Every structure is written in structure tokens, then in C-alpha cells.
Amino acid sequence: GENVEQHPSTLSVQEGDSAVIKCTYSDSASNYFPWYKQELGKRPQLIIDIRSNVGEKKDQRIAVTLNKTAKHFSLHITETQPEDSAVYFCAAPSSGSARQLTFGSGTQLTVLP
Amino acid sequence: NAGVMQNPRHLVRRRGQEARLRCSPMKGHSHVYWYRQLPEEGLKFMVYLQKENIIDESGMPKERFSAEFPKEGPSILRIQQVVRGDSAAYFCASSNDYNYGYTFGSGTRLTVV
């Protein structure tokens, strides 16, 4: 099945700096890559996703880049704010089922004021 | 749109009892997924269902766990003879026929005492 590796597991940045979280996947047929944000005690929420026919997608301070050759994708958050502090999960479709997602192990992002 | 509704939010069971977790997907969503999350860990896939069908249950333990999504009513995740190791947050998510992105419910936090 699909194997999704996520790094780093924890990340601390100063408010206003950028944060980058990286994920690799194993199945070259994967074509959909979402990112979820989970605040403490809350549900995971989709913040951005990208399909394999594009290399980058932006939504205000958040962007995702995809390198299909290297089989990795990254989340970029610019001008970080304290409310960006949360756990971020990447995901990729499980082999054999485009709808079933395998999640990375998560990155605890802390934005220091 | 009420989103994905899960109940109960918190469930306490004694060892050996049964736990029944319910999930109503978003209106218009026919795909339902159950994930388990241990404290400070990622989301582990359990089962993927559509109405009256189990599509993939490869992540669900063979014994004591079962899931259904009947023609009428919510999806049910059932855990029989619970043990302390079953204590976790169980999240349900749903998606529609046109997009792969998940909408998660608020989760059921199961505590086995």
C-alpha cells in the first residue's frame, strides 16, 4: 500500500517567518495530495490540496508544491501567525483506491510570538 | 449544512462492554471513512464504506470491530468487548462523488476503564 513519510515531526518558527513541511509518497500513480490542519482537541480540516496535473497551488499565505518525479510534496506557510499553531497532516491516496487516504504522521507547528 | 455529525462526542465504557459510534455524513456525500487517532499520533485508516457496502476494511482489526452504512441512517462503528487499548479518538469523514477531499466529523473520544 501507499507509504507517506512526513518531516519534521515538530517545527517552531518565530511569528512572521515561513514554515515548510515536507512529505514523500511511494505510489507513483497517486494523483491527489491534500493537507489538513488539526488544532488541539478539534477535527482535522482541509486547508489546501493539489492534483498531479499542476506543480504548485497557492491560497493566500498557504501554498503546496508537488514534485512528481521525486514523489514529494510540501506545504509552505508564509508570514506565520500564532493561530497557525496546530498539527498539520499530509495525505496521499492509498494504492488501489483513489478515495482512501493514507496520512502522514503529522507535524506539530508552533509559532512563537 | 450541518457537516459530518458524530455522536457521542465522548464515550466511557468498562472493559468487556460494547461501544457503538455513529456518523452521519454531509448531505450529498455517499462515501464514509473511519479513522482512529491515538494521543499525539496520526490518523490510521480503519474502513471505507458506501451505502450498504464495505469497500475496504483492511485497516480494521479482524476481531471485535465491525462497521456498517445502512441504506437508511448513519454509519455505525461497533467495537465489541472493548479493551483499554481501544481508547482513542475515532474520526469519521465523508466525501462526495466529485471530489476526493474529506470533511471530518468532530470525533468520538472513547475511554475504556
Short mmCIF file of N, CA, C and O in Angstrom, two decimals, chain B:
data_model
loop_
_atom_site.label_atom_id
_atom_site.label_comp_id
_atom_site.label_asym_id
_atom_site.label_seq_id
_atom_site.Cartn_x
_atom_site.Cartn_y
_atom_site.Cartn_z
N ASN B 1 -26.03 23.47 6.05
CA ASN B 1 -25.46 22.12 6.01
C ASN B 1 -24.77 21.85 7.33
O ASN B 1 -23.87 22.56 7.73
N ALA B 2 -25.18 20.79 8.03
CA ALA B 2 -24.69 20.55 9.37
C ALA B 2 -23.31 19.94 9.37
O ALA B 2 -22.73 19.77 10.43
N GLY B 3 -22.75 19.58 8.23
CA GLY B 3 -21.45 18.94 8.23
C GLY B 3 -21.57 17.48 8.62
O GLY B 3 -22.66 16.90 8.67
N VAL B 4 -20.43 16.87 8.93
CA VAL B 4 -20.40 15.48 9.36
C VAL B 4 -20.69 15.43 10.85
O VAL B 4 -20.01 16.07 11.64
N MET B 5 -21.72 14.68 11.21
CA MET B 5 -22.14 14.62 12.60
C MET B 5 -21.74 13.29 13.21
O MET B 5 -22.11 12.22 12.70
N GLN B 6 -21.01 13.36 14.31
CA GLN B 6 -20.64 12.17 15.03
C GLN B 6 -21.20 12.22 16.44
O GLN B 6 -21.19 13.27 17.08
N ASN B 7 -21.68 11.10 16.91
CA ASN B 7 -22.07 11.03 18.31
C ASN B 7 -21.88 9.63 18.84
O ASN B 7 -21.87 8.66 18.08
N PRO B 8 -21.62 9.52 20.14
CA PRO B 8 -21.47 10.65 21.06
C PRO B 8 -20.10 11.31 20.90
O PRO B 8 -19.22 10.77 20.26
N ARG B 9 -19.90 12.47 21.48
CA ARG B 9 -18.59 13.13 21.46
C ARG B 9 -17.62 12.43 22.39
O ARG B 9 -16.44 12.31 22.08
N HIS B 10 -18.13 11.97 23.52
CA HIS B 10 -17.32 11.25 24.49
C HIS B 10 -18.09 10.01 24.91
O HIS B 10 -19.31 10.06 25.09
N LEU B 11 -17.34 8.91 25.05
CA LEU B 11 -17.96 7.64 25.41
C LEU B 11 -17.03 6.92 26.37
O LEU B 11 -15.86 6.72 26.06
N VAL B 12 -17.56 6.54 27.52
CA VAL B 12 -16.79 5.79 28.50
C VAL B 12 -17.40 4.40 28.61
O VAL B 12 -18.62 4.27 28.79
N ARG B 13 -16.56 3.41 28.46
CA ARG B 13 -17.02 2.02 28.56
C ARG B 13 -16.08 1.26 29.48
O ARG B 13 -14.88 1.52 29.53
N ARG B 14 -16.66 0.30 30.20
CA ARG B 14 -15.84 -0.61 31.01
C ARG B 14 -15.33 -1.73 30.11
O ARG B 14 -15.95 -2.06 29.09
N ARG B 15 -14.20 -2.28 30.49
CA ARG B 15 -13.65 -3.41 29.73
C ARG B 15 -14.70 -4.50 29.57
O ARG B 15 -15.39 -4.86 30.52
N GLY B 16 -14.81 -5.01 28.34
CA GLY B 16 -15.77 -6.07 28.06
C GLY B 16 -17.10 -5.58 27.53
O GLY B 16 -17.87 -6.38 26.97
N GLN B 17 -17.38 -4.28 27.65
CA GLN B 17 -18.64 -3.75 27.13
C GLN B 17 -18.53 -3.50 25.63
O GLN B 17 -17.46 -3.62 25.03
N GLU B 18 -19.64 -3.10 25.06
CA GLU B 18 -19.66 -2.77 23.63
C GLU B 18 -19.71 -1.26 23.45
O GLU B 18 -20.34 -0.55 24.23
N ALA B 19 -19.04 -0.79 22.41
CA ALA B 19 -19.10 0.64 22.05
C ALA B 19 -19.69 0.76 20.66
O ALA B 19 -19.31 0.03 19.74
N ARG B 20 -20.65 1.68 20.52
CA ARG B 20 -21.26 1.95 19.21
C ARG B 20 -21.08 3.43 18.90
O ARG B 20 -21.57 4.29 19.63
N LEU B 21 -20.38 3.70 17.80
CA LEU B 21 -20.08 5.06 17.40
C LEU B 21 -20.86 5.33 16.11
O LEU B 21 -20.86 4.52 15.18
N ARG B 22 -21.50 6.51 16.07
CA ARG B 22 -22.36 6.83 14.94
C ARG B 22 -21.83 8.01 14.14
O ARG B 22 -21.23 8.93 14.70
N CYS B 23 -22.08 7.95 12.84
CA CYS B 23 -21.59 9.01 11.95
C CYS B 23 -22.62 9.26 10.84
O CYS B 23 -22.96 8.34 10.09
N SER B 24 -23.08 10.50 10.76
CA SER B 24 -23.95 10.90 9.66
C SER B 24 -23.14 11.77 8.71
O SER B 24 -22.65 12.84 9.12
N PRO B 25 -22.95 11.35 7.46
CA PRO B 25 -22.13 12.14 6.54
C PRO B 25 -22.82 13.43 6.15
O PRO B 25 -24.00 13.64 6.41
N MET B 26 -22.05 14.30 5.50
CA MET B 26 -22.62 15.54 4.98
C MET B 26 -23.69 15.21 3.95
O MET B 26 -23.61 14.18 3.25
N LYS B 27 -24.65 16.07 3.82
CA LYS B 27 -25.70 15.90 2.82
C LYS B 27 -25.06 15.83 1.44
O LYS B 27 -24.21 16.65 1.09
N GLY B 28 -25.45 14.81 0.68
CA GLY B 28 -24.89 14.67 -0.67
C GLY B 28 -23.62 13.84 -0.73
O GLY B 28 -23.10 13.56 -1.80
N HIS B 29 -23.08 13.47 0.43
CA HIS B 29 -21.89 12.63 0.47
C HIS B 29 -22.28 11.17 0.63
O HIS B 29 -23.02 10.82 1.55
N SER B 30 -21.72 10.31 -0.24
CA SER B 30 -22.07 8.90 -0.15
C SER B 30 -20.89 8.02 0.26
O SER B 30 -21.04 6.80 0.36
N HIS B 31 -19.73 8.64 0.46
CA HIS B 31 -18.53 7.89 0.83
C HIS B 31 -18.20 8.22 2.28
O HIS B 31 -18.08 9.39 2.65
N VAL B 32 -18.02 7.17 3.10
CA VAL B 32 -17.74 7.35 4.52
C VAL B 32 -16.47 6.59 4.89
O VAL B 32 -16.25 5.46 4.43
N TYR B 33 -15.64 7.22 5.71
CA TYR B 33 -14.37 6.64 6.13
C TYR B 33 -14.27 6.76 7.65
O TYR B 33 -14.64 7.78 8.22
N TRP B 34 -13.69 5.73 8.28
CA TRP B 34 -13.42 5.79 9.71
C TRP B 34 -11.91 5.72 9.93
O TRP B 34 -11.24 4.88 9.34
N TYR B 35 -11.44 6.61 10.81
CA TYR B 35 -10.02 6.65 11.18
C TYR B 35 -9.91 6.63 12.69
O TYR B 35 -10.77 7.16 13.40
N ARG B 36 -8.81 6.07 13.17
CA ARG B 36 -8.54 6.07 14.60
C ARG B 36 -7.30 6.92 14.86
O ARG B 36 -6.32 6.87 14.10
N GLN B 37 -7.35 7.70 15.94
CA GLN B 37 -6.21 8.54 16.29
C GLN B 37 -5.89 8.35 17.77
O GLN B 37 -6.70 8.65 18.64
N LEU B 38 -4.67 7.85 18.02
CA LEU B 38 -4.18 7.76 19.39
C LEU B 38 -3.59 9.11 19.78
O LEU B 38 -3.19 9.88 18.90
N PRO B 39 -3.49 9.40 21.09
CA PRO B 39 -2.95 10.70 21.52
C PRO B 39 -1.60 10.99 20.90
O PRO B 39 -0.72 10.13 20.90
N GLU B 40 -1.47 12.19 20.33
CA GLU B 40 -0.22 12.66 19.71
C GLU B 40 0.26 11.73 18.60
O GLU B 40 1.46 11.66 18.34
N GLU B 41 -0.67 11.08 17.94
CA GLU B 41 -0.31 10.26 16.78
C GLU B 41 -1.15 10.64 15.58
O GLU B 41 -2.02 11.52 15.66
N GLY B 42 -0.86 9.99 14.47
CA GLY B 42 -1.56 10.30 13.24
C GLY B 42 -2.89 9.60 13.11
O GLY B 42 -3.37 8.97 14.05
N LEU B 43 -3.47 9.74 11.94
CA LEU B 43 -4.78 9.16 11.63
C LEU B 43 -4.56 7.84 10.91
O LEU B 43 -3.98 7.78 9.83
N LYS B 44 -5.07 6.77 11.54
CA LYS B 44 -4.90 5.43 10.97
C LYS B 44 -6.21 4.97 10.33
O LYS B 44 -7.24 4.92 11.02
N PHE B 45 -6.15 4.62 9.07
CA PHE B 45 -7.33 4.18 8.34
C PHE B 45 -7.89 2.89 8.95
O PHE B 45 -7.14 1.98 9.31
N MET B 46 -9.22 2.84 9.04
CA MET B 46 -9.87 1.63 9.51
C MET B 46 -10.73 1.01 8.41
O MET B 46 -10.51 -0.13 8.01
N VAL B 47 -11.69 1.80 7.89
CA VAL B 47 -12.65 1.22 6.95
C VAL B 47 -13.25 2.31 6.07
O VAL B 47 -13.37 3.46 6.49
N TYR B 48 -13.60 1.90 4.83
CA TYR B 48 -14.21 2.79 3.85
C TYR B 48 -15.52 2.14 3.40
O TYR B 48 -15.52 0.97 3.00
N LEU B 49 -16.61 2.90 3.50
CA LEU B 49 -17.92 2.35 3.16
C LEU B 49 -18.69 3.28 2.22
O LEU B 49 -18.49 4.49 2.24
N GLN B 50 -19.55 2.67 1.43
CA GLN B 50 -20.61 3.38 0.74
C GLN B 50 -21.91 2.75 1.19
O GLN B 50 -21.91 1.74 1.88
N LYS B 51 -23.00 3.34 0.79
CA LYS B 51 -24.30 2.84 1.25
C LYS B 51 -24.41 1.32 1.03
O LYS B 51 -24.27 0.84 -0.09
N GLU B 52 -24.63 0.62 2.12
CA GLU B 52 -24.85 -0.83 2.13
C GLU B 52 -23.64 -1.65 1.66
O GLU B 52 -23.76 -2.86 1.46
N ASN B 53 -22.51 -1.00 1.48
CA ASN B 53 -21.32 -1.73 1.02
C ASN B 53 -20.08 -1.36 1.82
O ASN B 53 -19.84 -0.19 2.09
N ILE B 54 -19.29 -2.36 2.16
CA ILE B 54 -17.96 -2.12 2.71
C ILE B 54 -16.99 -2.20 1.55
O ILE B 54 -16.86 -3.24 0.91
N ILE B 55 -16.32 -1.08 1.26
CA ILE B 55 -15.42 -1.03 0.11
C ILE B 55 -14.04 -1.56 0.49
O ILE B 55 -13.41 -2.32 -0.25
N ASP B 56 -13.56 -1.18 1.67
CA ASP B 56 -12.23 -1.60 2.11
C ASP B 56 -12.21 -1.59 3.63
O ASP B 56 -12.44 -0.55 4.23
N GLU B 57 -11.95 -2.72 4.23
CA GLU B 57 -11.87 -2.80 5.70
C GLU B 57 -10.50 -3.29 6.13
O GLU B 57 -10.33 -3.87 7.20
N SER B 58 -9.51 -3.06 5.29
CA SER B 58 -8.17 -3.60 5.54
C SER B 58 -7.51 -3.02 6.79
O SER B 58 -6.59 -3.62 7.33
N GLY B 59 -7.97 -1.86 7.26
CA GLY B 59 -7.36 -1.26 8.43
C GLY B 59 -8.05 -1.62 9.73
O GLY B 59 -7.64 -1.17 10.81
N MET B 60 -9.06 -2.41 9.65
CA MET B 60 -9.85 -2.73 10.84
C MET B 60 -9.44 -4.09 11.39
O MET B 60 -9.30 -5.05 10.63
N PRO B 61 -9.24 -4.17 12.72
CA PRO B 61 -8.90 -5.49 13.30
C PRO B 61 -9.97 -6.51 12.94
O PRO B 61 -11.17 -6.20 12.87
N LYS B 62 -9.54 -7.73 12.72
CA LYS B 62 -10.46 -8.79 12.27
C LYS B 62 -11.47 -9.16 13.35
O LYS B 62 -12.60 -9.55 13.04
N GLU B 63 -11.07 -9.05 14.58
CA GLU B 63 -11.96 -9.44 15.67
C GLU B 63 -12.46 -8.22 16.41
O GLU B 63 -11.78 -7.21 16.51
N ARG B 64 -13.64 -8.30 16.89
CA ARG B 64 -14.31 -7.34 17.78
C ARG B 64 -14.78 -6.07 17.07
O ARG B 64 -15.62 -5.36 17.60
N PHE B 65 -14.23 -5.73 15.93
CA PHE B 65 -14.59 -4.49 15.22
C PHE B 65 -15.46 -4.81 14.01
O PHE B 65 -15.19 -5.75 13.26
N SER B 66 -16.49 -4.00 13.82
CA SER B 66 -17.31 -4.12 12.62
C SER B 66 -17.86 -2.74 12.27
O SER B 66 -17.93 -1.84 13.12
N ALA B 67 -18.23 -2.57 11.00
CA ALA B 67 -18.78 -1.29 10.56
C ALA B 67 -19.87 -1.55 9.54
O ALA B 67 -19.86 -2.55 8.83
N GLU B 68 -20.81 -0.62 9.50
CA GLU B 68 -21.88 -0.70 8.53
C GLU B 68 -22.33 0.69 8.13
O GLU B 68 -22.13 1.66 8.87
N PHE B 69 -22.93 0.78 6.98
CA PHE B 69 -23.52 2.04 6.49
C PHE B 69 -24.81 1.64 5.79
O PHE B 69 -24.84 1.39 4.59
N PRO B 70 -25.89 1.54 6.57
CA PRO B 70 -27.16 1.03 6.01
C PRO B 70 -27.79 2.00 5.03
O PRO B 70 -27.42 3.18 4.95
N LYS B 71 -28.77 1.50 4.31
CA LYS B 71 -29.49 2.31 3.33
C LYS B 71 -30.10 3.55 4.00
O LYS B 71 -30.10 4.65 3.44
N GLU B 72 -30.64 3.36 5.18
CA GLU B 72 -31.20 4.47 5.94
C GLU B 72 -30.43 4.61 7.25
O GLU B 72 -30.15 3.61 7.90
N GLY B 73 -30.12 5.83 7.62
CA GLY B 73 -29.49 6.05 8.91
C GLY B 73 -27.99 6.23 8.82
O GLY B 73 -27.39 6.15 7.74
N PRO B 74 -27.38 6.45 9.98
CA PRO B 74 -25.95 6.75 10.00
C PRO B 74 -25.07 5.52 9.81
O PRO B 74 -25.54 4.39 9.92
N SER B 75 -23.81 5.77 9.57
CA SER B 75 -22.82 4.70 9.61
C SER B 75 -22.52 4.38 11.08
O SER B 75 -22.50 5.28 11.93
N ILE B 76 -22.30 3.12 11.37
CA ILE B 76 -22.02 2.68 12.74
C ILE B 76 -20.69 1.95 12.77
O ILE B 76 -20.44 1.06 11.95
N LEU B 77 -19.84 2.34 13.71
CA LEU B 77 -18.62 1.57 14.01
C LEU B 77 -18.88 0.91 15.35
O LEU B 77 -19.17 1.58 16.34
N ARG B 78 -18.75 -0.41 15.37
CA ARG B 78 -19.09 -1.17 16.56
C ARG B 78 -17.84 -1.88 17.06
O ARG B 78 -17.14 -2.54 16.29
N ILE B 79 -17.57 -1.71 18.35
CA ILE B 79 -16.44 -2.39 18.97
C ILE B 79 -17.00 -3.25 20.10
O ILE B 79 -17.57 -2.74 21.08
N GLN B 80 -16.83 -4.54 19.95
CA GLN B 80 -17.33 -5.46 20.99
C GLN B 80 -16.22 -5.76 21.99
O GLN B 80 -15.03 -5.72 21.66
N GLN B 81 -16.63 -6.05 23.21
CA GLN B 81 -15.69 -6.48 24.27
C GLN B 81 -14.48 -5.55 24.32
O GLN B 81 -13.34 -6.00 24.17
N VAL B 82 -14.72 -4.28 24.54
CA VAL B 82 -13.64 -3.29 24.48
C VAL B 82 -12.56 -3.60 25.50
O VAL B 82 -12.80 -4.15 26.58
N VAL B 83 -11.32 -3.23 25.10
CA VAL B 83 -10.14 -3.35 25.97
C VAL B 83 -9.52 -1.96 26.09
O VAL B 83 -9.83 -1.05 25.31
N ARG B 84 -8.61 -1.81 27.07
CA ARG B 84 -8.01 -0.49 27.31
C ARG B 84 -7.33 0.05 26.05
O ARG B 84 -7.36 1.25 25.79
N GLY B 85 -6.75 -0.83 25.25
CA GLY B 85 -6.07 -0.39 24.04
C GLY B 85 -6.97 0.20 22.98
O GLY B 85 -6.50 0.80 22.01
N ASP B 86 -8.28 0.05 23.16
CA ASP B 86 -9.23 0.65 22.21
C ASP B 86 -9.45 2.12 22.49
O ASP B 86 -10.07 2.83 21.68
N SER B 87 -8.97 2.61 23.63
CA SER B 87 -9.14 4.02 23.98
C SER B 87 -8.43 4.88 22.94
O SER B 87 -7.23 4.73 22.68
N ALA B 88 -9.17 5.76 22.31
CA ALA B 88 -8.65 6.60 21.22
C ALA B 88 -9.75 7.55 20.79
O ALA B 88 -10.89 7.46 21.25
N ALA B 89 -9.38 8.45 19.88
CA ALA B 89 -10.38 9.27 19.19
C ALA B 89 -10.69 8.59 17.86
O ALA B 89 -9.77 8.21 17.13
N TYR B 90 -11.96 8.43 17.57
CA TYR B 90 -12.39 7.81 16.32
C TYR B 90 -13.06 8.90 15.48
O TYR B 90 -14.07 9.48 15.88
N PHE B 91 -12.45 9.16 14.33
CA PHE B 91 -12.97 10.19 13.43
C PHE B 91 -13.64 9.54 12.23
O PHE B 91 -13.12 8.58 11.64
N CYS B 92 -14.74 10.10 11.88
CA CYS B 92 -15.44 9.74 10.65
C CYS B 92 -15.26 10.89 9.66
O CYS B 92 -15.19 12.06 10.07
N ALA B 93 -15.13 10.56 8.39
CA ALA B 93 -15.05 11.57 7.35
C ALA B 93 -15.95 11.15 6.19
O ALA B 93 -16.28 9.97 6.05
N SER B 94 -16.36 12.12 5.40
CA SER B 94 -17.17 11.79 4.22
C SER B 94 -16.71 12.59 3.02
O SER B 94 -16.03 13.62 3.17
N SER B 95 -17.04 12.09 1.84
CA SER B 95 -16.73 12.82 0.61
C SER B 95 -17.83 12.53 -0.41
O SER B 95 -18.60 11.57 -0.25
N ASN B 96 -17.90 13.38 -1.44
CA ASN B 96 -18.93 13.16 -2.45
C ASN B 96 -18.32 12.47 -3.68
O ASN B 96 -17.15 12.10 -3.67
N ASP B 97 -19.13 12.31 -4.71
CA ASP B 97 -18.69 11.59 -5.90
C ASP B 97 -17.74 12.39 -6.77
O ASP B 97 -17.11 11.85 -7.68
N TYR B 98 -17.63 13.71 -6.49
CA TYR B 98 -16.91 14.58 -7.42
C TYR B 98 -15.55 15.04 -6.92
O TYR B 98 -14.71 15.48 -7.69
N ASN B 99 -15.36 14.96 -5.61
CA ASN B 99 -14.11 15.43 -5.03
C ASN B 99 -13.55 14.38 -4.08
O ASN B 99 -14.29 13.63 -3.46
N TYR B 100 -12.24 14.37 -3.96
CA TYR B 100 -11.60 13.42 -3.06
C TYR B 100 -11.38 13.98 -1.67
O TYR B 100 -11.00 13.25 -0.77
N GLY B 101 -11.59 15.29 -1.49
CA GLY B 101 -11.33 15.89 -0.20
C GLY B 101 -12.30 15.42 0.86
O GLY B 101 -13.50 15.28 0.61
N TYR B 102 -11.79 15.16 2.05
CA TYR B 102 -12.62 14.69 3.16
C TYR B 102 -13.12 15.87 3.97
O TYR B 102 -12.41 16.85 4.19
N THR B 103 -14.34 15.71 4.50
CA THR B 103 -14.83 16.54 5.59
C THR B 103 -14.93 15.64 6.82
O THR B 103 -15.59 14.60 6.76
N PHE B 104 -14.25 16.03 7.88
CA PHE B 104 -14.23 15.22 9.09
C PHE B 104 -15.32 15.65 10.06
O PHE B 104 -15.69 16.83 10.12
N GLY B 105 -15.79 14.68 10.84
CA GLY B 105 -16.63 14.98 11.98
C GLY B 105 -15.75 15.38 13.16
O GLY B 105 -14.52 15.37 13.07
N SER B 106 -16.41 15.72 14.27
CA SER B 106 -15.68 16.17 15.47
C SER B 106 -15.07 15.03 16.26
O SER B 106 -14.33 15.27 17.20
N GLY B 107 -15.39 13.80 15.88
CA GLY B 107 -14.78 12.65 16.52
C GLY B 107 -15.54 12.17 17.74
O GLY B 107 -16.33 12.90 18.36
N THR B 108 -15.32 10.91 18.07
CA THR B 108 -15.80 10.32 19.33
C THR B 108 -14.57 9.89 20.11
O THR B 108 -13.75 9.13 19.60
N ARG B 109 -14.47 10.43 21.33
CA ARG B 109 -13.35 10.06 22.18
C ARG B 109 -13.79 8.94 23.10
O ARG B 109 -14.59 9.15 24.00
N LEU B 110 -13.25 7.74 22.82
CA LEU B 110 -13.61 6.56 23.58
C LEU B 110 -12.59 6.33 24.68
O LEU B 110 -11.38 6.30 24.42
N THR B 111 -13.08 6.18 25.88
CA THR B 111 -12.22 5.85 27.03
C THR B 111 -12.71 4.53 27.61
O THR B 111 -13.89 4.40 27.95
N VAL B 112 -11.80 3.58 27.71
CA VAL B 112 -12.14 2.28 28.30
C VAL B 112 -11.51 2.21 29.69
O VAL B 112 -10.30 2.38 29.84
N VAL B 113 -12.35 2.00 30.68
CA VAL B 113 -11.85 1.99 32.07
C VAL B 113 -11.91 0.57 32.66
O VAL B 113 -12.58 -0.30 32.10
#
